[in-house]
Coordinates of C-alpha atoms in Angstrom, one line a residue:
X2 CA -106.8 -60.0 16.9
X3 CA -108.6 -57.8 14.4
X4 CA -106.9 -57.5 11.0
X5 CA -105.6 -54.0 10.3
X6 CA -105.0 -52.2 7.1
X7 CA -103.9 -48.7 6.1
X8 CA -104.6 -46.4 3.2
X9 CA -102.2 -43.5 2.8
X10 CA -103.4 -40.6 0.7
X11 CA -100.5 -39.4 -1.3
X12 CA -101.9 -38.5 -4.7
X13 CA -102.1 -34.7 -4.4
X14 CA -99.8 -32.6 -6.5
X15 CA -99.1 -30.1 -3.7
X16 CA -99.3 -27.0 -6.0
X17 CA -98.9 -24.7 -2.9
X18 CA -95.5 -26.1 -2.3
X19 CA -94.4 -24.5 -5.6
X20 CA -91.9 -27.2 -6.2
X21 CA -90.7 -29.8 -8.8
X22 CA -90.5 -32.3 -6.0
X23 CA -93.7 -34.3 -5.3
X24 CA -95.3 -33.0 -2.1
X25 CA -95.1 -36.0 0.2
X26 CA -91.4 -36.5 -0.8
X27 CA -90.4 -33.2 0.8
X28 CA -88.2 -34.1 3.8
X29 CA -88.8 -33.3 7.4
X30 CA -85.5 -33.8 9.4
X31 CA -84.0 -35.6 6.5
X32 CA -86.8 -38.1 5.8
X33 CA -89.7 -37.7 3.3
X34 CA -93.0 -36.9 4.9
X35 CA -94.7 -40.0 3.6
X36 CA -91.9 -42.1 5.1
X37 CA -92.6 -40.7 8.5
X38 CA -96.2 -41.7 8.1
X39 CA -95.3 -45.3 7.1
X40 CA -92.8 -45.6 9.9
X41 CA -95.3 -44.6 12.5
X42 CA -98.1 -46.7 11.1
X43 CA -95.9 -49.7 11.4
X44 CA -96.3 -49.5 15.2
X45 CA -99.8 -50.9 14.8
X46 CA -98.7 -54.0 13.0
X47 CA -100.5 -53.7 9.7
X48 CA -101.6 -56.6 7.6
X49 CA -101.6 -54.5 4.5
X50 CA -100.4 -51.0 3.7
X51 CA -101.6 -49.3 0.6
X52 CA -100.4 -45.9 -0.7
X53 CA -102.6 -44.0 -3.2
X54 CA -100.4 -42.1 -5.6
X55 CA -101.1 -39.9 -8.6
X56 CA -98.9 -37.2 -10.1
X57 CA -95.2 -38.2 -9.6
X58 CA -96.2 -41.8 -8.7
X59 CA -92.9 -43.3 -10.1
X60 CA -90.8 -41.1 -7.7
X61 CA -92.9 -42.1 -4.7
X62 CA -92.6 -45.8 -5.6
X63 CA -88.8 -45.4 -6.2
X64 CA -88.5 -43.8 -2.7
X65 CA -90.7 -46.2 -0.7
X66 CA -90.0 -49.4 -2.6
X67 CA -91.6 -52.6 -1.2
X68 CA -92.7 -51.0 2.1
X69 CA -96.2 -50.6 0.7
X70 CA -98.5 -51.5 -2.1
X71 CA -99.6 -48.9 -4.6
X72 CA -102.8 -47.7 -6.2
X73 CA -102.8 -44.9 -8.8
X74 CA -105.5 -42.3 -8.7
X75 CA -105.5 -41.2 -12.3
X76 CA -107.8 -38.2 -11.7
X77 CA -107.8 -36.2 -8.4
X78 CA -111.5 -36.2 -7.6
X79 CA -111.4 -35.9 -3.9
X80 CA -110.4 -37.9 -0.8
X81 CA -113.3 -40.4 -0.9
X82 CA -112.5 -41.1 -4.6
X83 CA -108.8 -41.7 -3.6
X84 CA -109.7 -44.2 -0.9
X85 CA -112.1 -45.9 -3.3
X86 CA -109.2 -46.7 -5.5
X87 CA -108.1 -49.3 -3.0
X88 CA -111.4 -51.2 -3.3
X89 CA -109.9 -54.0 -5.4
X90 CA -107.3 -54.7 -2.7
X91 CA -109.6 -54.4 0.4
X92 CA -113.2 -54.9 -0.6
X93 CA -113.4 -58.5 0.7
X94 CA -111.2 -57.8 3.8
X95 CA -112.6 -58.0 7.4
X96 CA -111.1 -55.7 10.0
X97 CA -110.0 -52.1 10.7
X98 CA -108.8 -49.7 8.0
X99 CA -107.0 -46.6 9.0
X100 CA -106.9 -43.7 6.5
X101 CA -104.0 -41.3 6.9
X102 CA -102.6 -38.5 4.9
X103 CA -99.1 -38.6 3.4
X104 CA -98.4 -35.0 4.4
X105 CA -98.9 -35.4 8.2
X106 CA -95.4 -36.4 9.2
X107 CA -95.8 -35.5 12.9
X108 CA -98.5 -38.1 14.0
X109 CA -96.7 -40.6 16.3
X110 CA -97.1 -44.3 16.3
X111 CA -98.5 -44.0 19.8
X112 CA -101.3 -41.8 18.6
X113 CA -102.1 -44.2 15.7
X114 CA -102.1 -47.1 18.2
X115 CA -104.5 -45.3 20.7
X116 CA -106.8 -44.3 17.8
X117 CA -107.1 -47.9 16.5
X118 CA -107.5 -49.3 20.0
X119 CA -110.3 -46.8 20.8
X120 CA -112.0 -47.7 17.5
X121 CA -111.8 -51.4 18.1
X122 CA -112.8 -51.2 21.8
X123 CA -115.9 -49.2 21.0
X124 CA -116.8 -51.4 18.1
X125 CA -117.4 -48.3 16.1
X126 CA -118.2 -48.1 12.4
X127 CA -115.9 -45.1 12.1
X128 CA -113.6 -43.2 14.4
X129 CA -112.3 -39.7 13.7
X130 CA -109.0 -38.4 15.0
X131 CA -109.8 -35.0 16.4
X132 CA -108.0 -32.2 18.2
X133 CA -108.9 -29.0 20.1
X134 CA -107.2 -25.8 18.9
X135 CA -107.6 -22.2 20.0
X136 CA -108.2 -20.9 16.5
X137 CA -110.1 -23.5 14.4
X138 CA -110.7 -21.2 11.5
X139 CA -110.7 -23.1 8.2
X140 CA -111.0 -26.5 9.8
X141 CA -114.1 -28.8 9.7
X142 CA -115.8 -28.8 13.2
X143 CA -116.7 -32.1 14.9
X144 CA -120.2 -31.6 16.3
X145 CA -121.2 -33.8 19.3
X146 CA -124.6 -34.3 20.9
X147 CA -125.5 -33.9 24.6
X148 CA -124.2 -37.4 25.2
X149 CA -120.8 -36.4 23.7
X150 CA -121.4 -38.7 20.7
X151 CA -120.3 -37.5 17.3
X152 CA -123.3 -36.1 15.3
X153 CA -121.6 -34.8 12.2
X154 CA -118.6 -32.9 10.7
X155 CA -119.4 -29.4 9.5
X156 CA -117.0 -27.6 7.2
X157 CA -116.0 -24.1 8.3
X158 CA -117.8 -22.4 5.4
X159 CA -121.0 -24.3 6.2
X160 CA -121.0 -23.8 10.0
X161 CA -123.5 -21.5 11.7
X162 CA -122.6 -19.1 14.5
X163 CA -122.9 -21.7 17.3
X164 CA -120.9 -24.3 15.3
X165 CA -118.2 -21.8 14.6
X166 CA -117.5 -21.6 18.4
X167 CA -116.6 -25.3 18.5
X168 CA -112.8 -25.9 18.9
X169 CA -112.7 -29.6 18.2
X170 CA -111.7 -30.1 14.6
X171 CA -111.4 -33.0 12.2
X172 CA -107.7 -33.8 11.5
X173 CA -108.4 -35.8 8.4
X174 CA -107.3 -39.1 9.9
X175 CA -109.8 -41.9 10.4
X176 CA -110.4 -45.5 11.4
X177 CA -113.2 -47.5 9.7
X178 CA -114.8 -50.9 9.8
X179 CA -113.4 -51.9 6.4
X180 CA -116.7 -53.4 5.1
X181 CA -118.7 -50.3 6.2
X182 CA -116.1 -48.0 4.7
X183 CA -116.4 -49.4 1.1
X184 CA -120.2 -49.7 1.3
X185 CA -120.4 -46.1 2.2
X186 CA -117.8 -44.9 -0.3
X187 CA -120.1 -46.1 -3.1
X188 CA -122.8 -43.8 -1.9
X189 CA -120.7 -40.6 -1.7
X190 CA -121.9 -37.9 -4.1
X191 CA -119.9 -35.2 -5.8
X192 CA -122.8 -32.8 -5.7
X193 CA -120.8 -29.8 -4.5
X194 CA -119.1 -26.7 -5.9
X195 CA -115.9 -28.6 -6.6
X196 CA -117.5 -31.6 -8.1
X197 CA -115.4 -33.9 -5.9
X198 CA -116.0 -36.9 -3.6
X199 CA -115.1 -36.1 0.0
X200 CA -114.3 -38.6 2.7
X201 CA -116.0 -36.7 5.6
X202 CA -119.3 -37.5 3.7
X203 CA -118.8 -41.1 4.7
X204 CA -119.4 -40.1 8.3
X205 CA -122.8 -38.5 7.4
X206 CA -123.8 -41.7 5.5
X207 CA -122.8 -44.0 8.4
X208 CA -124.7 -41.8 10.9
X209 CA -127.8 -41.9 8.6
X210 CA -127.6 -45.7 8.8
X211 CA -127.5 -45.5 12.6
X212 CA -124.0 -46.8 12.8
X213 CA -121.7 -45.8 15.6
X214 CA -119.3 -43.0 14.9
X215 CA -116.8 -42.0 17.6
X216 CA -113.9 -39.7 18.0
X217 CA -110.5 -40.0 19.6
X218 CA -109.3 -36.6 20.8
X219 CA -105.5 -36.3 20.6
X220 CA -104.1 -34.0 23.4
X221 CA -101.5 -32.6 21.0
X222 CA -102.8 -30.7 18.0
X223 CA -99.2 -30.1 16.7
X224 CA -99.1 -33.8 15.8
X225 CA -101.9 -33.4 13.3
X226 CA -100.3 -30.6 11.4
X227 CA -100.7 -31.1 7.6
X228 CA -98.0 -29.7 5.4
X229 CA -99.4 -27.8 2.4
X230 CA -96.7 -25.1 1.8
X231 CA -93.1 -24.2 2.7
X232 CA -94.2 -22.3 5.8
X233 CA -95.9 -25.4 7.2
X234 CA -93.0 -27.5 6.1
X235 CA -90.6 -25.3 8.2
X236 CA -93.0 -25.5 11.2
X237 CA -93.1 -29.3 10.9
X238 CA -89.3 -29.3 10.8
X239 CA -89.1 -27.2 13.9
X240 CA -91.6 -29.4 15.9
X241 CA -89.9 -32.6 14.8
X242 CA -86.5 -31.3 15.6
X243 CA -87.6 -30.2 19.1
X244 CA -89.3 -33.5 19.7
X245 CA -86.2 -35.5 18.8
X246 CA -83.8 -33.3 20.8
X247 CA -86.0 -33.4 23.9
X248 CA -86.2 -37.2 23.7
X249 CA -82.4 -37.5 23.6
X250 CA -81.9 -35.1 26.4
X251 CA -84.4 -37.0 28.6
X252 CA -82.4 -40.1 27.8
X253 CA -79.2 -38.6 29.1
X254 CA -77.6 -36.8 26.2
X255 CA -76.3 -33.3 26.7
X256 CA -77.1 -30.8 24.0
X257 CA -75.3 -27.5 24.7
X258 CA -77.7 -25.6 22.5
X259 CA -80.7 -27.6 21.4
X260 CA -82.0 -24.9 19.1
X261 CA -78.8 -25.2 17.0
X262 CA -78.4 -28.9 17.0
X263 CA -79.9 -31.1 14.3
X264 CA -80.5 -34.8 14.9
X265 CA -82.4 -37.1 12.5
X266 CA -85.1 -39.5 13.6
X267 CA -83.0 -42.7 13.2
X268 CA -80.0 -41.7 15.2
X269 CA -79.1 -43.7 18.3
X270 CA -77.2 -41.8 21.0
X271 CA -75.8 -43.2 24.3
X272 CA -75.8 -41.7 27.7
X273 CA -73.4 -38.9 28.6
X274 CA -72.7 -38.0 25.0
X275 CA -72.2 -34.2 24.7
X276 CA -73.2 -32.5 21.5
X277 CA -72.1 -28.9 20.8
X278 CA -73.9 -26.3 18.6
X279 CA -73.9 -26.4 14.9
X280 CA -73.8 -30.2 14.7
X281 CA -75.9 -32.2 12.2
X282 CA -76.5 -35.9 12.8
X283 CA -78.4 -37.8 10.1
X284 CA -79.2 -41.2 8.8
X285 CA -78.8 -44.3 10.9
X286 CA -75.9 -42.9 13.0
X287 CA -74.9 -44.5 16.3
X288 CA -72.9 -42.6 18.9
X289 CA -71.8 -44.6 22.0
X290 CA -71.6 -43.3 25.6
X291 CA -69.3 -40.4 26.6
X292 CA -68.4 -39.3 23.1
X293 CA -68.1 -35.5 22.4
X294 CA -69.4 -34.3 19.1
X295 CA -68.9 -30.8 17.7
X296 CA -69.2 -27.9 17.5
X297 CA -70.0 -27.6 13.8
X298 CA -69.7 -31.3 12.9
X299 CA -71.6 -33.4 10.4
X300 CA -72.2 -37.1 10.9
X301 CA -74.2 -39.2 8.4
X302 CA -74.6 -43.0 8.6
X303 CA -71.7 -43.1 11.0
X304 CA -70.8 -45.3 14.0
X305 CA -68.9 -43.5 16.7
X306 CA -67.3 -45.4 19.6
X307 CA -67.3 -44.8 23.3
X308 CA -65.4 -41.7 24.4
X309 CA -64.4 -40.5 21.0
X310 CA -64.1 -36.8 20.3
X311 CA -65.0 -35.2 17.0
X312 CA -64.4 -31.5 16.5
X313 CA -65.5 -29.4 13.5
X314 CA -65.4 -32.4 11.1
X315 CA -67.4 -34.4 8.6
X316 CA -67.9 -38.2 8.9
X317 CA -69.9 -40.1 6.3
X318 CA -70.8 -43.8 6.1
X319 CA -67.8 -44.7 8.2
X320 CA -67.0 -46.3 11.6
X321 CA -64.8 -44.8 14.3
X322 CA -63.7 -46.8 17.3
X323 CA -63.4 -45.9 21.0
X324 CA -61.2 -43.2 22.4
X325 CA -60.4 -41.7 19.0
X326 CA -59.8 -38.0 18.3
X327 CA -61.0 -36.6 15.0
X328 CA -60.5 -33.0 13.8
X329 CA -60.6 -30.1 13.8
X330 CA -61.5 -29.9 10.1
X331 CA -61.1 -33.5 9.2
X332 CA -63.1 -35.2 6.5
X333 CA -63.8 -39.0 6.9
X334 CA -65.3 -40.1 3.6
X335 CA -67.4 -43.3 3.0
X336 CA -66.2 -46.8 3.8
X337 CA -63.5 -45.8 6.3
X338 CA -62.9 -47.7 9.5
X339 CA -60.9 -46.0 12.2
X340 CA -59.7 -48.0 15.2
X341 CA -59.5 -47.3 18.9
X342 CA -57.2 -44.6 20.4
X343 CA -56.4 -43.2 17.0
X344 CA -55.9 -39.6 15.9
X345 CA -57.1 -38.0 12.6
X346 CA -56.0 -34.4 12.9
X347 CA -56.7 -31.1 11.3
X348 CA -57.1 -31.0 7.5
X349 CA -56.8 -34.8 7.1
X350 CA -59.0 -36.6 4.6
X351 CA -59.6 -40.3 4.6
X352 CA -61.5 -42.2 1.9
X353 CA -62.1 -46.0 2.0
X354 CA -59.3 -46.3 4.5
X355 CA -58.8 -48.5 7.5
X356 CA -56.7 -47.0 10.3
X357 CA -55.5 -49.5 13.0
X358 CA -55.6 -49.0 16.7
X359 CA -53.2 -46.4 18.1
X360 CA -52.3 -45.0 14.7
X361 CA -52.0 -41.3 13.9
X362 CA -52.6 -39.2 10.8
X363 CA -52.1 -35.9 12.6
X364 CA -52.4 -33.2 10.0
X365 CA -52.6 -32.1 6.3
X366 CA -52.6 -35.6 4.8
X367 CA -54.7 -37.6 2.4
X368 CA -55.2 -41.4 2.9
X369 CA -57.3 -42.8 0.0
X370 CA -57.8 -46.6 -0.6
X371 CA -55.4 -47.4 2.2
X372 CA -55.0 -50.2 4.7
X373 CA -53.0 -48.8 7.7
X374 CA -52.0 -51.1 10.5
X375 CA -51.6 -50.5 14.2
X376 CA -49.2 -48.0 15.9
X377 CA -48.4 -46.3 12.6
X378 CA -47.4 -42.6 12.4
X379 CA -48.3 -40.8 9.2
X380 CA -46.3 -37.5 8.8
X381 CA -47.7 -34.1 7.8
X382 CA -48.5 -33.7 4.1
X383 CA -48.4 -37.4 3.3
X384 CA -50.5 -38.6 0.3
X385 CA -51.5 -42.0 -0.9
X386 CA -51.4 -41.6 -4.7
X387 CA -54.3 -44.0 -5.3
X388 CA -55.6 -43.1 -8.8
X389 CA -53.8 -43.7 -12.1
X390 CA -56.4 -42.0 -14.2
X391 CA -58.3 -45.3 -14.8
X392 CA -58.4 -47.3 -11.6
X393 CA -58.0 -46.9 -7.8
X394 CA -55.2 -48.8 -6.2
X395 CA -54.4 -49.9 -2.6
X396 CA -51.7 -48.7 -0.3
X397 CA -50.8 -51.0 2.5
X398 CA -48.9 -49.6 5.6
X399 CA -48.1 -52.4 8.0
X400 CA -47.9 -52.2 11.9
X401 CA -45.4 -49.9 13.6
X402 CA -44.3 -48.2 10.3
X403 CA -43.3 -44.6 10.3
X404 CA -43.9 -42.4 7.3
X405 CA -42.1 -39.0 7.2
X406 CA -43.6 -35.7 6.2
X407 CA -44.4 -34.8 2.6
X408 CA -44.2 -38.4 1.3
X409 CA -46.0 -39.6 -1.8
X410 CA -46.9 -43.3 -1.6
X411 CA -47.7 -44.3 -5.2
X412 CA -50.2 -47.2 -5.2
X413 CA -50.2 -50.1 -5.4
X414 CA -47.4 -50.2 -2.8
X415 CA -46.7 -51.8 0.6
X416 CA -44.8 -50.2 3.4
X417 CA -43.5 -53.1 5.5
X418 CA -43.9 -53.7 9.2
X419 CA -41.6 -51.5 11.4
X420 CA -40.1 -49.7 8.4
X421 CA -39.3 -46.0 8.0
X422 CA -40.0 -43.7 5.0
X423 CA -37.8 -40.7 5.0
X424 CA -39.4 -37.3 4.8
X425 CA -40.0 -36.0 1.3
X426 CA -39.8 -39.4 -0.4
X427 CA -41.8 -40.5 -3.4
X428 CA -42.3 -44.3 -2.9
X429 CA -43.3 -46.4 -5.9
X430 CA -41.8 -49.8 -4.8
X431 CA -42.5 -51.9 -1.8
X432 CA -40.5 -51.1 1.4
X433 CA -39.3 -54.2 3.2
X434 CA -39.9 -54.9 6.9
X435 CA -37.7 -52.8 9.2
X436 CA -36.1 -51.0 6.2
X437 CA -35.4 -47.3 5.8
X438 CA -36.5 -46.0 2.4
X439 CA -35.2 -42.7 1.0
X440 CA -36.6 -41.7 -2.4
X441 CA -35.6 -38.1 -3.1
X442 CA -33.0 -36.3 -5.1
X443 CA -29.6 -35.7 -3.6
X444 CA -29.2 -32.2 -2.2
X445 CA -26.9 -29.9 -4.2
X446 CA -25.7 -26.5 -2.9
X447 CA -24.4 -24.0 -5.5
X448 CA -22.2 -21.5 -3.7
X449 CA -23.0 -17.8 -4.3
X450 CA -25.7 -18.7 -6.9
X451 CA -28.3 -16.5 -5.1
X452 CA -26.1 -13.4 -5.4
X453 CA -25.4 -14.0 -9.1
X454 CA -29.1 -14.6 -9.7
X455 CA -30.1 -11.3 -8.0
X456 CA -27.5 -9.5 -10.0
X457 CA -29.0 -10.7 -13.3
X458 CA -32.4 -9.4 -12.2

């Protein structure tokens, strides 16, 4: 098999974005644009992946980590100059090099695969990814001869009247024979108004040397959309969101209102899941079959079990079992594990808490740093007092315990198996198994006190 390499162009400052954030780090459906490009390029099994960075290089490297190698383009002198920065890493390599832009997040792995396969099957020196669009104004035109072979690329400003009628455009993504690429790059001139070295000039050089240049025409122009400003960023977001939602619906997921449902690219959703409007699902979230999510819920890095129902709630970095009911208006914070057939009701907050099978925290309670067993009932208004001002402490509530309403459990403390805590108690000592613990002041009634108090007023 031919060796395959990629050079991702990500050095541009993106001044039209008018942002402090480096352009290729702007997110599309929650993931940086350049990360989308890397994810899709991985489909073609690269031997080496190189990202050319410039302004803001440290932030890009911090985001992408070891997924790619890096080359710094100290001066932005054009796309050919950017690719040439990778010469030290690729000049002796044999095989196919794909050049992609870090601001084209919509190109799919399937398109990259077909582009490379076309290039290698035709044994071309270069292959251009092209697209047909109704209004090609501003794009470089791909000019073919009578045999449909690529003759040249003509920039819009340089095109004559006949060439301006051509609808096939250069998308800025290419495949090259690696050796031919770097030999041609050394011959590119900057004799132009901008004084820059342009990658399309490589095509003209290869043609002049009678080397084969082909084109792979993608049927979907939207894939090739480059993001240069916030308007294009919003359009990329819309297209990606629609693509993801359609994929899930075709796989058996019901989206009541797809236009108002936001699902990230890494979510895995089972059949017969129903998702109501206003729901946002991000990160590596997994939702198993028959679950019902929403309306107006937010799941991030969550695992949701089969048949679980989540209404108007937030779940982050946590796991919820099968047949659970969460919400409305619950907040499940990171590192929580909720068992099967449980209930987390309205205005309940969990943080770093495990809740055993068949247990209930029905309403208006806070469970932080708690280990709750099975078949436990937590009454309304109960709080685990987990923070002493310096450290967090664990509250343990064992199986079959019952905690009455408006109780304060001051950690570290253990509520024993099968025990009862009376409503309104403040517990700061362990409760033994099967005990009843009452920790509240004795009630005192002062006869006629209210009348005397009113008289004083």
